[in-house]
Amino acid sequence: MISFKIGIRLLIAGALLGVFNASETNALNNGVARTPPMGFNTWNWFAVGNMHGPLDETLMKGLGDAMVSTGMRDAGFRYVNLDDAWAAQMRDANGGLVANAGFPHGLKPVADYLHAKGLKLGVYTGIMGSCSGFMPGLNFGNAGGGGDHTAQDADSFVAWGVDFVKVDRCGVYGGFEAIYRSIGAQFHAAVARMLPKVPTANEMVFSLCEWGMESPWQWGDTVGNMWRTTTDITPGFLSALGNMDQNCAYYPYSGIGAWNDPDMLEVGNGMTNTQGRAHFSLWCMMAAPLIVGNDIRNMDDSTKAILTNQEVTAVDQDTLGGVTKLGVIQGRRVISANGNEVWVKQLKDTNNADYAILFFNRSNNSATRISISTAQIASVGGGMAAGKSYYMRDLWGKKDLGAWIAGDSLTTPAPVPPNDVFMVRLSAAAPTGVAVPAVKSTTEPAAVMLDKRLVVITAGRPGPLSADLVDARGALVRSLQANGGNRCVIDARSLSAGVYFVNVRCAGQTVVRRIVLK
Ligand code: GLA
């Protein structure tokens, strides 16, 4: 039934665009949010302001500064989203939306400030008004007595340099697909209309917030870039799990540029570090937007370590080799029994054959080893098959765990504590030309050493020596000739952490050395 519905939707979208590619969804195709957006939003911690300080220009700039100083920006978090309570309750004489007194110069200086730091500005609005009643809404379709301000507000957002708009539903109880479709079209039209005046005008991420009331996963991919699938998350682990339980069922509907949104993160808000790590991992397995909601100006080191673990966010951001087909990019819960869960997400590699596997001890009871069978992993797709060899990496422990040959099952090497996770990446492709395990020889023709961030290769006999550095998936990273000599050095300072192999060729022999850059 599900696949039938998807088929019909693809057909309609394809027909509208005059093209049809059976393997790809057309999504909204506005060019933004090609991976789940990563950023910050004011709502979870600051709400309407004054709970933890005023919601104003100073705060927004401080949050931008914190995105940089904490390393969040460099870890991929770019959006700084201003939620409810930024706007004045009355429109100006021309019907324009205006910021309140906390933003004496409006929102443009905030956008300029963030842009100068390589960040982006998001704003909140509503179809009829904000949910806290603090601002006039778009008043779409002339409802609410204020006239339809959608096009006017869209022009304002573009003129201010807004990059992301979340549109809430309060006061509206149905007809969301048509309403949001029209709003999205008007946002898109505003960019084209404003370009002559605002050369930097760019498409805005369109975030639908109708709380999953009218199954937005069934139509959201051609309307917006992400759609809330649930009501509001609140601080604490149980709320996060409740949203996850709903959102995970909608995996068939997620695609490139079109994401199921189980709401913003509460890592750091009312949960332990273990729970925060589990919450974050689950969002990454679901390819959910990663919009953090803790006070990033004052977070402790363990919260920061969770949010900036790029090996884990890489699972969220994975593009699966550009395959935009619905139903394959969001990870799935394959096992849920006795308080234990196992999730599988197919990942990009040359053959889209990598996997992320998340073992989650959901219970509050005791630490337990958790297993998944090869067949259960294979049920998610990709090329998993018994006998195939994978490289296994512990993504939270940041440890290489060596080879794993797909057999009957994969079991956690240690018991997983209550509310905690064990998350691995299985990389399928063997490095090119590499015999695994590495050749062992008593007359080693070469030694490979790590001297801080330099890889020093020395042949034990006269050259010529040449060496290739390949990454764990076999892609060539550097190729070096020792110019007839017997020593060469690879500068590894610009390389990211991870497992690499050095293939050394000398005196007719090839030797493979595995190195780990930390
Ligand atoms: C709704 C949304 C929340 C937040 C508040 C603001 O409840 O779902 O995410 O934006 O409104 O009032």
Short mmCIF file of C-alpha atoms and ligand atoms in Angstrom, two decimals:
data_model
loop_
_atom_site.label_atom_id
_atom_site.label_comp_id
_atom_site.label_asym_id
_atom_site.label_seq_id
_atom_site.Cartn_x
_atom_site.Cartn_y
_atom_site.Cartn_z
CA MET A 1 0.00 0.00 0.00
CA ILE A 2 2.76 2.35 1.01
CA SER A 3 4.79 1.72 -2.11
CA PHE A 4 1.69 2.16 -4.23
CA LYS A 5 1.08 5.61 -2.74
CA ILE A 6 4.71 6.58 -3.25
CA GLY A 7 4.54 5.41 -6.84
CA ILE A 8 1.50 7.57 -7.51
CA ARG A 9 3.09 10.61 -5.90
CA LEU A 10 6.26 10.20 -7.93
CA LEU A 11 4.25 9.89 -11.06
CA ILE A 12 2.33 13.09 -10.38
CA ALA A 13 5.44 15.04 -9.41
CA GLY A 14 7.26 13.71 -12.46
CA ALA A 15 4.39 14.56 -14.77
CA LEU A 16 4.21 18.11 -13.42
CA LEU A 17 7.86 18.70 -14.11
CA GLY A 18 7.65 17.06 -17.48
CA VAL A 19 10.34 14.57 -16.54
CA PHE A 20 10.13 11.28 -14.87
CA ASN A 21 12.95 9.33 -13.40
CA ALA A 22 11.70 6.19 -11.78
CA SER A 23 14.56 6.01 -9.31
CA GLU A 24 14.35 9.50 -7.91
CA THR A 25 11.89 11.66 -6.11
CA ASN A 26 11.70 15.22 -7.31
CA ALA A 27 11.26 16.57 -3.79
CA LEU A 28 10.84 20.33 -3.67
CA ASN A 29 14.02 20.80 -5.65
CA ASN A 30 14.67 24.30 -4.30
CA GLY A 31 18.33 23.40 -3.92
CA VAL A 32 18.52 23.79 -0.15
CA ALA A 33 18.57 21.31 2.73
CA ARG A 34 20.03 18.59 0.54
CA THR A 35 21.14 17.05 3.80
CA PRO A 36 19.14 17.46 7.03
CA PRO A 37 19.64 21.06 8.23
CA MET A 38 21.93 21.44 11.25
CA GLY A 39 21.70 24.41 13.58
CA PHE A 40 20.26 25.92 16.73
CA ASN A 41 16.77 27.17 17.66
CA THR A 42 15.85 29.49 20.54
CA TRP A 43 12.57 27.82 21.55
CA ASN A 44 13.59 24.87 23.71
CA TRP A 45 15.74 26.91 26.10
CA PHE A 46 14.72 30.55 25.71
CA ALA A 47 11.01 30.11 24.83
CA VAL A 48 9.43 33.57 24.56
CA GLY A 49 12.36 35.14 26.41
CA ASN A 50 12.97 36.07 30.02
CA MET A 51 12.95 32.47 31.20
CA HIS A 52 16.72 32.47 30.70
CA GLY A 53 17.24 36.09 29.66
CA PRO A 54 15.77 38.31 26.97
CA LEU A 55 15.28 37.19 23.41
CA ASP A 56 16.98 40.00 21.52
CA GLU A 57 19.69 41.12 19.12
CA THR A 58 22.43 40.72 21.74
CA LEU A 59 21.36 37.17 22.45
CA MET A 60 21.28 36.25 18.77
CA LYS A 61 24.74 37.67 18.17
CA GLY A 62 26.02 35.89 21.29
CA LEU A 63 24.59 32.64 20.01
CA GLY A 64 26.37 33.21 16.70
CA ASP A 65 29.63 33.81 18.57
CA ALA A 66 29.07 30.61 20.58
CA MET A 67 28.45 28.60 17.42
CA VAL A 68 31.96 29.54 16.36
CA SER A 69 33.81 29.38 19.71
CA THR A 70 32.37 25.98 20.66
CA GLY A 71 33.30 24.44 17.32
CA MET A 72 29.63 23.85 16.50
CA ARG A 73 29.87 25.80 13.24
CA ASP A 74 32.90 23.86 12.11
CA ALA A 75 31.15 20.64 13.02
CA GLY A 76 28.44 21.57 10.49
CA PHE A 77 25.84 23.50 12.52
CA ARG A 78 25.02 26.59 10.47
CA TYR A 79 21.46 27.80 11.16
CA VAL A 80 20.76 30.09 14.11
CA ASN A 81 16.98 30.06 14.27
CA LEU A 82 14.92 32.67 16.03
CA ASP A 83 11.67 31.09 17.13
CA ASP A 84 8.52 32.66 18.54
CA ALA A 85 8.35 36.10 20.19
CA TRP A 86 10.75 38.09 18.03
CA ALA A 87 8.08 40.16 16.25
CA ALA A 88 6.05 43.14 17.38
CA GLN A 89 2.39 42.35 17.98
CA MET A 90 1.26 44.95 15.46
CA ARG A 91 2.22 45.32 11.83
CA ASP A 92 3.54 48.71 10.66
CA ALA A 93 1.49 51.28 8.75
CA ASN A 94 2.19 49.49 5.48
CA GLY A 95 1.15 46.13 6.84
CA GLY A 96 4.75 44.97 7.16
CA LEU A 97 5.94 42.55 9.79
CA VAL A 98 8.34 44.26 12.21
CA ALA A 99 10.65 42.98 14.91
CA ASN A 100 9.97 43.99 18.50
CA ALA A 101 11.99 46.37 20.68
CA GLY A 102 14.58 43.69 21.41
CA PHE A 103 15.67 44.11 17.79
CA PRO A 104 15.90 47.91 17.48
CA HIS A 105 17.47 47.66 14.01
CA GLY A 106 15.27 44.82 12.78
CA LEU A 107 16.53 41.42 11.74
CA LYS A 108 18.83 42.42 8.87
CA PRO A 109 21.80 43.31 11.11
CA VAL A 110 21.38 39.95 12.85
CA ALA A 111 21.46 38.17 9.48
CA ASP A 112 24.48 40.22 8.38
CA TYR A 113 26.30 39.42 11.61
CA LEU A 114 25.63 35.69 11.27
CA HIS A 115 26.46 35.61 7.58
CA ALA A 116 29.83 37.26 8.27
CA LYS A 117 30.59 34.31 10.51
CA GLY A 118 29.58 31.72 7.94
CA LEU A 119 26.25 31.12 9.68
CA LYS A 120 22.64 31.46 8.55
CA LEU A 121 19.53 33.04 10.04
CA GLY A 122 16.24 31.23 10.51
CA VAL A 123 12.96 32.83 11.61
CA TYR A 124 9.63 31.61 12.87
CA THR A 125 6.19 32.67 11.70
CA GLY A 126 2.72 31.20 11.65
CA ILE A 127 -0.14 30.77 9.21
CA MET A 128 -2.45 32.78 11.45
CA GLY A 129 -0.08 34.07 14.09
CA SER A 130 2.44 32.67 16.49
CA CYS A 131 1.51 29.95 18.94
CA SER A 132 2.33 32.19 21.87
CA GLY A 133 0.17 34.95 20.42
CA PHE A 134 3.16 37.25 20.21
CA MET A 135 3.07 38.13 16.56
CA PRO A 136 0.74 38.54 13.62
CA GLY A 137 0.96 35.66 11.19
CA LEU A 138 0.93 35.42 7.46
CA ASN A 139 -2.85 35.49 7.74
CA PHE A 140 -2.94 33.24 4.78
CA GLY A 141 -6.10 33.22 2.70
CA ASN A 142 -7.47 36.39 4.25
CA ALA A 143 -8.33 34.57 7.45
CA GLY A 144 -7.99 36.27 10.79
CA GLY A 145 -9.01 39.70 9.61
CA GLY A 146 -5.52 40.88 8.77
CA GLY A 147 -5.45 40.35 5.04
CA ASP A 148 -3.12 37.94 3.33
CA HIS A 149 0.43 39.05 4.10
CA THR A 150 2.19 35.98 2.76
CA ALA A 151 3.85 37.63 -0.23
CA GLN A 152 4.67 40.78 1.73
CA ASP A 153 6.28 38.82 4.57
CA ALA A 154 8.13 36.60 2.11
CA ASP A 155 9.62 39.76 0.53
CA SER A 156 10.63 40.98 4.00
CA PHE A 157 12.33 37.72 4.85
CA VAL A 158 14.29 37.79 1.60
CA ALA A 159 15.23 41.46 2.08
CA TRP A 160 16.47 40.77 5.61
CA GLY A 161 18.63 37.87 4.45
CA VAL A 162 16.66 35.09 6.11
CA ASP A 163 17.78 31.59 5.12
CA PHE A 164 15.20 29.39 6.85
CA VAL A 165 11.53 29.89 7.70
CA LYS A 166 9.49 27.75 10.09
CA VAL A 167 5.75 28.22 9.63
CA ASP A 168 3.57 27.14 12.55
CA ARG A 169 -0.09 26.12 12.47
CA CYS A 170 -1.73 27.58 15.59
CA GLY A 171 -5.31 28.69 14.95
CA VAL A 172 -5.64 26.56 11.80
CA TYR A 173 -7.16 23.11 11.98
CA GLY A 174 -7.02 21.64 8.51
CA GLY A 175 -6.35 22.06 4.81
CA PHE A 176 -2.62 22.17 5.50
CA GLU A 177 -1.37 20.70 2.26
CA ALA A 178 -2.95 23.43 0.12
CA ILE A 179 -2.03 26.18 2.57
CA TYR A 180 1.61 25.20 2.87
CA ARG A 181 1.91 24.54 -0.85
CA SER A 182 0.79 28.07 -1.56
CA ILE A 183 3.06 29.59 1.09
CA GLY A 184 6.05 27.66 -0.26
CA ALA A 185 5.30 28.84 -3.79
CA GLN A 186 5.12 32.42 -2.55
CA PHE A 187 8.44 32.11 -0.71
CA HIS A 188 9.96 30.83 -3.92
CA ALA A 189 8.40 33.62 -5.98
CA ALA A 190 9.67 36.24 -3.53
CA VAL A 191 13.27 35.19 -4.11
CA ALA A 192 12.93 35.70 -7.87
CA ARG A 193 11.02 38.96 -7.37
CA MET A 194 13.57 40.39 -4.96
CA LEU A 195 16.72 39.40 -6.86
CA PRO A 196 17.09 42.70 -8.73
CA LYS A 197 17.01 44.55 -5.39
CA VAL A 198 18.72 41.94 -3.25
CA PRO A 199 21.41 40.20 -5.30
CA THR A 200 22.19 37.87 -2.38
CA ALA A 201 18.58 36.61 -2.24
CA ASN A 202 18.58 32.88 -1.80
CA GLU A 203 16.05 30.10 -1.47
CA MET A 204 14.96 29.62 2.13
CA VAL A 205 14.64 26.26 3.84
CA PHE A 206 10.88 25.83 4.27
CA SER A 207 10.05 24.07 7.53
CA LEU A 208 6.43 22.97 7.96
CA CYS A 209 5.14 22.87 11.51
CA GLU A 210 1.64 21.39 11.56
CA TRP A 211 2.62 18.83 14.23
CA GLY A 212 1.86 15.81 12.06
CA MET A 213 -1.88 16.60 12.10
CA GLU A 214 -2.61 15.84 8.45
CA SER A 215 0.11 13.28 7.70
CA PRO A 216 2.53 15.79 6.15
CA TRP A 217 4.95 12.95 5.37
CA GLN A 218 2.54 11.92 2.62
CA TRP A 219 2.71 15.21 0.74
CA GLY A 220 5.47 17.29 2.35
CA ASP A 221 8.26 16.32 -0.04
CA THR A 222 6.90 18.42 -2.90
CA VAL A 223 5.85 21.26 -0.59
CA GLY A 224 8.72 21.95 1.82
CA ASN A 225 12.12 20.78 2.97
CA MET A 226 11.07 19.31 6.31
CA TRP A 227 7.87 18.69 8.19
CA ARG A 228 7.20 18.12 11.85
CA THR A 229 5.81 14.64 12.43
CA THR A 230 4.87 15.13 16.09
CA THR A 231 3.75 17.57 18.72
CA ASP A 232 6.38 19.50 20.69
CA ILE A 233 9.35 17.83 22.28
CA THR A 234 10.01 18.84 25.89
CA PRO A 235 13.14 18.52 28.04
CA GLY A 236 13.81 14.97 29.17
CA PHE A 237 14.42 11.56 27.66
CA LEU A 238 10.85 10.23 27.60
CA SER A 239 9.61 13.04 25.40
CA ALA A 240 12.45 12.43 22.94
CA LEU A 241 11.64 8.71 22.87
CA GLY A 242 7.95 9.41 22.31
CA ASN A 243 8.71 11.59 19.28
CA MET A 244 11.17 9.01 18.00
CA ASP A 245 8.60 6.21 18.27
CA GLN A 246 6.26 8.12 16.00
CA ASN A 247 8.82 9.46 13.57
CA CYS A 248 10.54 6.15 12.93
CA ALA A 249 7.45 4.75 11.22
CA TYR A 250 7.64 7.36 8.48
CA TYR A 251 10.97 6.27 7.00
CA PRO A 252 9.45 5.54 3.58
CA TYR A 253 8.75 9.24 3.06
CA SER A 254 12.12 10.85 3.72
CA GLY A 255 14.29 11.88 0.77
CA ILE A 256 17.02 14.29 -0.26
CA GLY A 257 15.79 17.83 0.48
CA ALA A 258 12.67 16.47 2.20
CA TRP A 259 13.03 15.35 5.79
CA ASN A 260 10.82 13.93 8.51
CA ASP A 261 11.28 16.25 11.50
CA PRO A 262 10.75 14.69 14.96
CA ASP A 263 11.40 18.18 16.44
CA MET A 264 14.43 19.92 17.83
CA LEU A 265 17.02 18.32 20.09
CA GLU A 266 16.94 18.45 23.87
CA VAL A 267 20.50 17.16 24.38
CA GLY A 268 21.75 19.01 27.47
CA ASN A 269 18.20 19.81 28.62
CA GLY A 270 16.90 17.58 31.39
CA MET A 271 18.68 14.38 30.46
CA THR A 272 21.86 12.57 31.42
CA ASN A 273 24.83 12.43 29.09
CA THR A 274 24.07 8.83 28.31
CA GLN A 275 20.51 9.73 27.39
CA GLY A 276 21.73 12.73 25.40
CA ARG A 277 24.05 10.50 23.41
CA ALA A 278 21.20 8.07 22.75
CA HIS A 279 18.82 10.90 21.73
CA PHE A 280 21.42 12.36 19.36
CA SER A 281 22.29 8.98 17.85
CA LEU A 282 18.63 8.18 17.23
CA TRP A 283 18.08 11.50 15.45
CA CYS A 284 21.14 10.81 13.29
CA MET A 285 19.90 7.30 12.45
CA MET A 286 16.56 8.86 11.37
CA ALA A 287 18.29 11.43 9.11
CA ALA A 288 16.47 14.07 11.15
CA PRO A 289 17.26 17.77 11.05
CA LEU A 290 19.74 18.40 13.88
CA ILE A 291 18.51 21.65 15.41
CA VAL A 292 19.91 21.86 18.92
CA GLY A 293 17.90 23.53 21.68
CA ASN A 294 20.30 23.81 24.61
CA ASP A 295 22.13 26.97 25.69
CA ILE A 296 25.21 26.53 23.53
CA ARG A 297 26.86 29.53 25.26
CA ASN A 298 27.04 27.58 28.52
CA MET A 299 27.21 23.89 27.70
CA ASP A 300 29.49 21.48 29.49
CA ASP A 301 32.22 19.58 27.72
CA SER A 302 30.30 16.32 27.54
CA THR A 303 27.30 17.96 25.86
CA LYS A 304 29.63 19.67 23.41
CA ALA A 305 31.40 16.36 22.72
CA ILE A 306 28.06 14.76 21.87
CA LEU A 307 26.93 17.51 19.52
CA THR A 308 30.24 17.88 17.71
CA ASN A 309 31.00 14.20 17.09
CA GLN A 310 31.34 14.40 13.34
CA GLU A 311 31.59 10.66 12.86
CA VAL A 312 28.05 10.49 14.22
CA THR A 313 26.71 13.54 12.37
CA ALA A 314 28.17 12.03 9.19
CA VAL A 315 25.58 9.26 9.59
CA ASP A 316 22.81 11.88 9.71
CA GLN A 317 24.23 13.83 6.79
CA ASP A 318 24.94 10.85 4.56
CA THR A 319 23.63 11.31 1.03
CA LEU A 320 23.70 7.65 0.14
CA GLY A 321 25.67 8.28 -3.00
CA GLY A 322 23.15 10.80 -4.29
CA VAL A 323 20.33 8.29 -4.39
CA THR A 324 17.26 10.38 -3.73
CA LYS A 325 14.82 7.53 -3.81
CA LEU A 326 12.29 7.71 -1.01
CA GLY A 327 12.46 5.07 1.64
CA VAL A 328 16.14 4.36 1.71
CA ILE A 329 17.82 7.30 3.39
CA GLN A 330 16.20 7.27 6.81
CA GLY A 331 17.53 4.53 9.08
CA ARG A 332 15.14 1.96 10.46
CA ARG A 333 14.48 0.26 13.73
CA VAL A 334 14.94 -3.39 12.84
CA ILE A 335 14.77 -4.89 16.33
CA SER A 336 12.70 -3.78 19.30
CA ALA A 337 12.42 -6.43 21.99
CA ASN A 338 12.86 -6.68 25.74
CA GLY A 339 13.90 -3.06 26.05
CA ASN A 340 16.62 -3.42 23.42
CA GLU A 341 16.60 -1.86 19.99
CA VAL A 342 18.83 -2.17 16.95
CA TRP A 343 18.71 0.39 14.18
CA VAL A 344 20.25 0.10 10.71
CA LYS A 345 21.01 2.87 8.23
CA GLN A 346 22.46 2.21 4.83
CA LEU A 347 25.30 4.62 4.04
CA LYS A 348 27.11 5.97 1.07
CA ASP A 349 30.17 4.26 -0.25
CA THR A 350 31.23 3.47 -3.76
CA ASN A 351 28.41 0.94 -3.74
CA ASN A 352 26.16 2.52 -1.10
CA ALA A 353 27.13 -0.52 0.91
CA ASP A 354 28.28 0.94 4.23
CA TYR A 355 26.06 0.73 7.27
CA ALA A 356 25.58 2.48 10.55
CA ILE A 357 24.30 0.15 13.24
CA LEU A 358 22.94 1.52 16.49
CA PHE A 359 22.46 -0.79 19.47
CA PHE A 360 20.24 0.92 22.03
CA ASN A 361 19.53 -0.33 25.54
CA ARG A 362 16.30 1.52 26.07
CA SER A 363 15.57 -0.08 29.41
CA ASN A 364 16.44 1.26 32.84
CA ASN A 365 17.39 -2.21 34.01
CA SER A 366 20.86 -3.59 33.49
CA ALA A 367 23.66 -3.48 30.98
CA THR A 368 23.13 -6.01 28.23
CA ARG A 369 24.82 -7.29 25.12
CA ILE A 370 22.67 -6.74 22.04
CA SER A 371 22.83 -8.64 18.72
CA ILE A 372 21.52 -8.34 15.20
CA SER A 373 21.68 -11.00 12.53
CA THR A 374 23.30 -10.49 9.15
CA ALA A 375 19.93 -11.17 7.55
CA GLN A 376 18.32 -8.42 9.64
CA ILE A 377 20.98 -5.94 8.56
CA ALA A 378 20.51 -7.03 4.96
CA SER A 379 16.75 -6.38 5.27
CA VAL A 380 17.51 -2.64 5.07
CA GLY A 381 19.20 -2.90 1.68
CA GLY A 382 22.75 -2.42 0.50
CA GLY A 383 25.02 -5.32 -0.21
CA MET A 384 25.23 -7.08 3.15
CA ALA A 385 25.82 -10.78 2.65
CA ALA A 386 27.27 -13.57 4.71
CA GLY A 387 31.00 -13.96 4.19
CA LYS A 388 31.63 -10.35 3.23
CA SER A 389 34.29 -8.52 5.17
CA TYR A 390 33.79 -5.09 6.72
CA TYR A 391 35.89 -2.62 8.67
CA MET A 392 34.18 -1.77 11.92
CA ARG A 393 34.51 1.54 13.72
CA ASP A 394 33.10 2.49 17.13
CA LEU A 395 31.67 5.97 16.49
CA TRP A 396 31.32 7.12 20.12
CA GLY A 397 34.48 5.41 21.37
CA LYS A 398 36.21 6.74 18.22
CA LYS A 399 38.03 3.42 18.00
CA ASP A 400 38.76 1.18 15.10
CA LEU A 401 37.51 -2.29 15.93
CA GLY A 402 39.14 -4.17 13.09
CA ALA A 403 37.56 -6.48 10.58
CA TRP A 404 34.14 -8.05 10.89
CA ILE A 405 33.19 -10.86 8.57
CA ALA A 406 29.45 -11.04 8.12
CA GLY A 407 28.40 -14.32 9.67
CA ASP A 408 25.35 -15.19 11.66
CA SER A 409 25.17 -12.08 13.79
CA LEU A 410 26.87 -8.97 15.09
CA THR A 411 26.95 -8.58 18.86
CA THR A 412 28.14 -5.63 20.91
CA PRO A 413 31.64 -6.33 22.26
CA ALA A 414 30.53 -5.24 25.73
CA PRO A 415 27.20 -4.92 27.55
CA VAL A 416 25.43 -1.65 26.69
CA PRO A 417 24.49 0.27 29.87
CA PRO A 418 20.85 1.32 30.47
CA ASN A 419 19.74 4.26 28.31
CA ASP A 420 23.02 4.08 26.41
CA VAL A 421 23.98 3.20 22.87
CA PHE A 422 26.76 1.45 21.01
CA MET A 423 27.10 2.77 17.47
CA VAL A 424 29.31 1.38 14.74
CA ARG A 425 30.01 2.05 11.12
CA LEU A 426 30.64 -0.93 8.89
CA SER A 427 32.68 -0.01 5.84
CA ALA A 428 32.40 -2.46 3.04
CA ALA A 429 34.98 -1.69 0.41
CA ALA A 430 38.46 -3.00 0.93
CA PRO A 431 41.19 -0.49 0.12
CA THR A 432 42.37 -0.89 -3.49
CA GLY A 433 45.23 -3.22 -4.07
CA VAL A 434 45.41 -4.06 -0.41
CA ALA A 435 45.78 -7.60 0.78
CA VAL A 436 44.04 -7.79 4.11
CA PRO A 437 45.46 -8.52 6.60
CA ALA A 438 48.70 -6.72 5.85
CA VAL A 439 51.60 -8.72 4.42
CA LYS A 440 53.92 -10.06 7.11
CA SER A 441 57.55 -10.49 6.16
CA THR A 442 60.80 -10.90 8.04
CA THR A 443 62.69 -8.94 5.44
CA GLU A 444 60.49 -5.89 5.58
CA PRO A 445 61.31 -3.71 2.62
CA ALA A 446 59.79 -0.66 4.30
CA ALA A 447 58.82 0.82 7.63
CA VAL A 448 55.91 3.19 8.04
CA MET A 449 55.91 5.43 11.06
CA LEU A 450 53.73 8.19 12.32
CA ASP A 451 55.67 11.19 13.48
CA LYS A 452 52.96 13.44 14.88
CA ARG A 453 51.02 14.22 11.71
CA LEU A 454 53.68 13.10 9.25
CA VAL A 455 53.69 9.65 7.78
CA VAL A 456 57.33 8.70 7.39
CA ILE A 457 58.06 5.82 5.03
CA THR A 458 61.54 4.40 4.98
CA ALA A 459 62.67 1.48 2.84
CA GLY A 460 65.06 -0.98 4.42
CA ARG A 461 66.93 -1.25 1.15
CA PRO A 462 67.82 1.12 -1.68
CA GLY A 463 64.94 2.58 -3.64
CA PRO A 464 63.24 3.45 -5.75
CA LEU A 465 60.33 3.60 -3.37
CA SER A 466 56.82 4.78 -4.05
CA ALA A 467 53.77 4.82 -1.83
CA ASP A 468 50.05 5.37 -2.03
CA LEU A 469 47.96 6.52 0.88
CA VAL A 470 44.37 5.28 0.60
CA ASP A 471 41.48 5.80 2.96
CA ALA A 472 39.58 3.03 4.68
CA ARG A 473 37.27 2.76 1.71
CA GLY A 474 40.07 2.43 -0.79
CA ALA A 475 39.98 5.90 -2.31
CA LEU A 476 43.41 7.24 -3.19
CA VAL A 477 44.36 10.15 -0.93
CA ARG A 478 48.03 10.78 -1.87
CA SER A 479 50.51 9.22 -4.22
CA LEU A 480 54.23 9.72 -3.63
CA GLN A 481 57.51 8.90 -5.37
CA ALA A 482 60.70 9.05 -3.35
CA ASN A 483 62.58 10.32 -6.43
CA GLY A 484 64.83 7.32 -6.55
CA GLY A 485 65.60 7.53 -2.84
CA ASN A 486 64.42 5.24 -0.11
CA ARG A 487 62.49 7.64 2.10
CA CYS A 488 59.40 9.75 1.63
CA VAL A 489 57.06 11.66 3.87
CA ILE A 490 53.35 12.26 3.60
CA ASP A 491 52.13 15.39 5.31
CA ALA A 492 48.96 14.26 7.03
CA ARG A 493 48.10 17.49 8.80
CA SER A 494 45.24 18.36 6.50
CA LEU A 495 43.75 14.88 6.64
CA SER A 496 40.80 14.07 8.83
CA ALA A 497 41.05 11.52 11.59
CA GLY A 498 40.43 7.92 10.67
CA VAL A 499 41.91 4.72 9.36
CA TYR A 500 44.20 4.77 6.33
CA PHE A 501 46.41 2.29 4.54
CA VAL A 502 49.83 2.97 3.07
CA ASN A 503 50.73 0.77 0.14
CA VAL A 504 54.51 0.85 -0.15
CA ARG A 505 56.24 -0.43 -3.28
CA CYS A 506 59.96 -1.08 -3.12
CA ALA A 507 62.30 -3.52 -4.78
CA GLY A 508 59.50 -5.36 -6.49
CA GLN A 509 57.49 -5.91 -3.34
CA THR A 510 54.36 -4.26 -2.06
CA VAL A 511 53.75 -3.93 1.63
CA VAL A 512 50.61 -2.60 3.22
CA ARG A 513 50.65 -0.74 6.50
CA ARG A 514 47.57 0.36 8.35
CA ILE A 515 47.70 3.68 10.19
CA VAL A 516 45.23 5.51 12.34
CA LEU A 517 45.26 9.30 12.35
CA LYS A 518 43.82 10.75 15.53
C1 GLA B 1 4.69 25.52 18.61
C2 GLA B 1 5.84 24.82 17.89
C3 GLA B 1 7.09 24.94 18.73
C4 GLA B 1 7.42 26.41 18.97
C5 GLA B 1 6.22 27.09 19.62
C6 GLA B 1 6.40 28.60 19.70
O1 GLA B 1 4.32 24.89 19.79
O2 GLA B 1 5.52 23.49 17.66
O3 GLA B 1 8.19 24.31 18.09
O4 GLA B 1 7.75 27.00 17.75
O5 GLA B 1 5.03 26.87 18.89
O6 GLA B 1 5.31 29.20 20.28
#
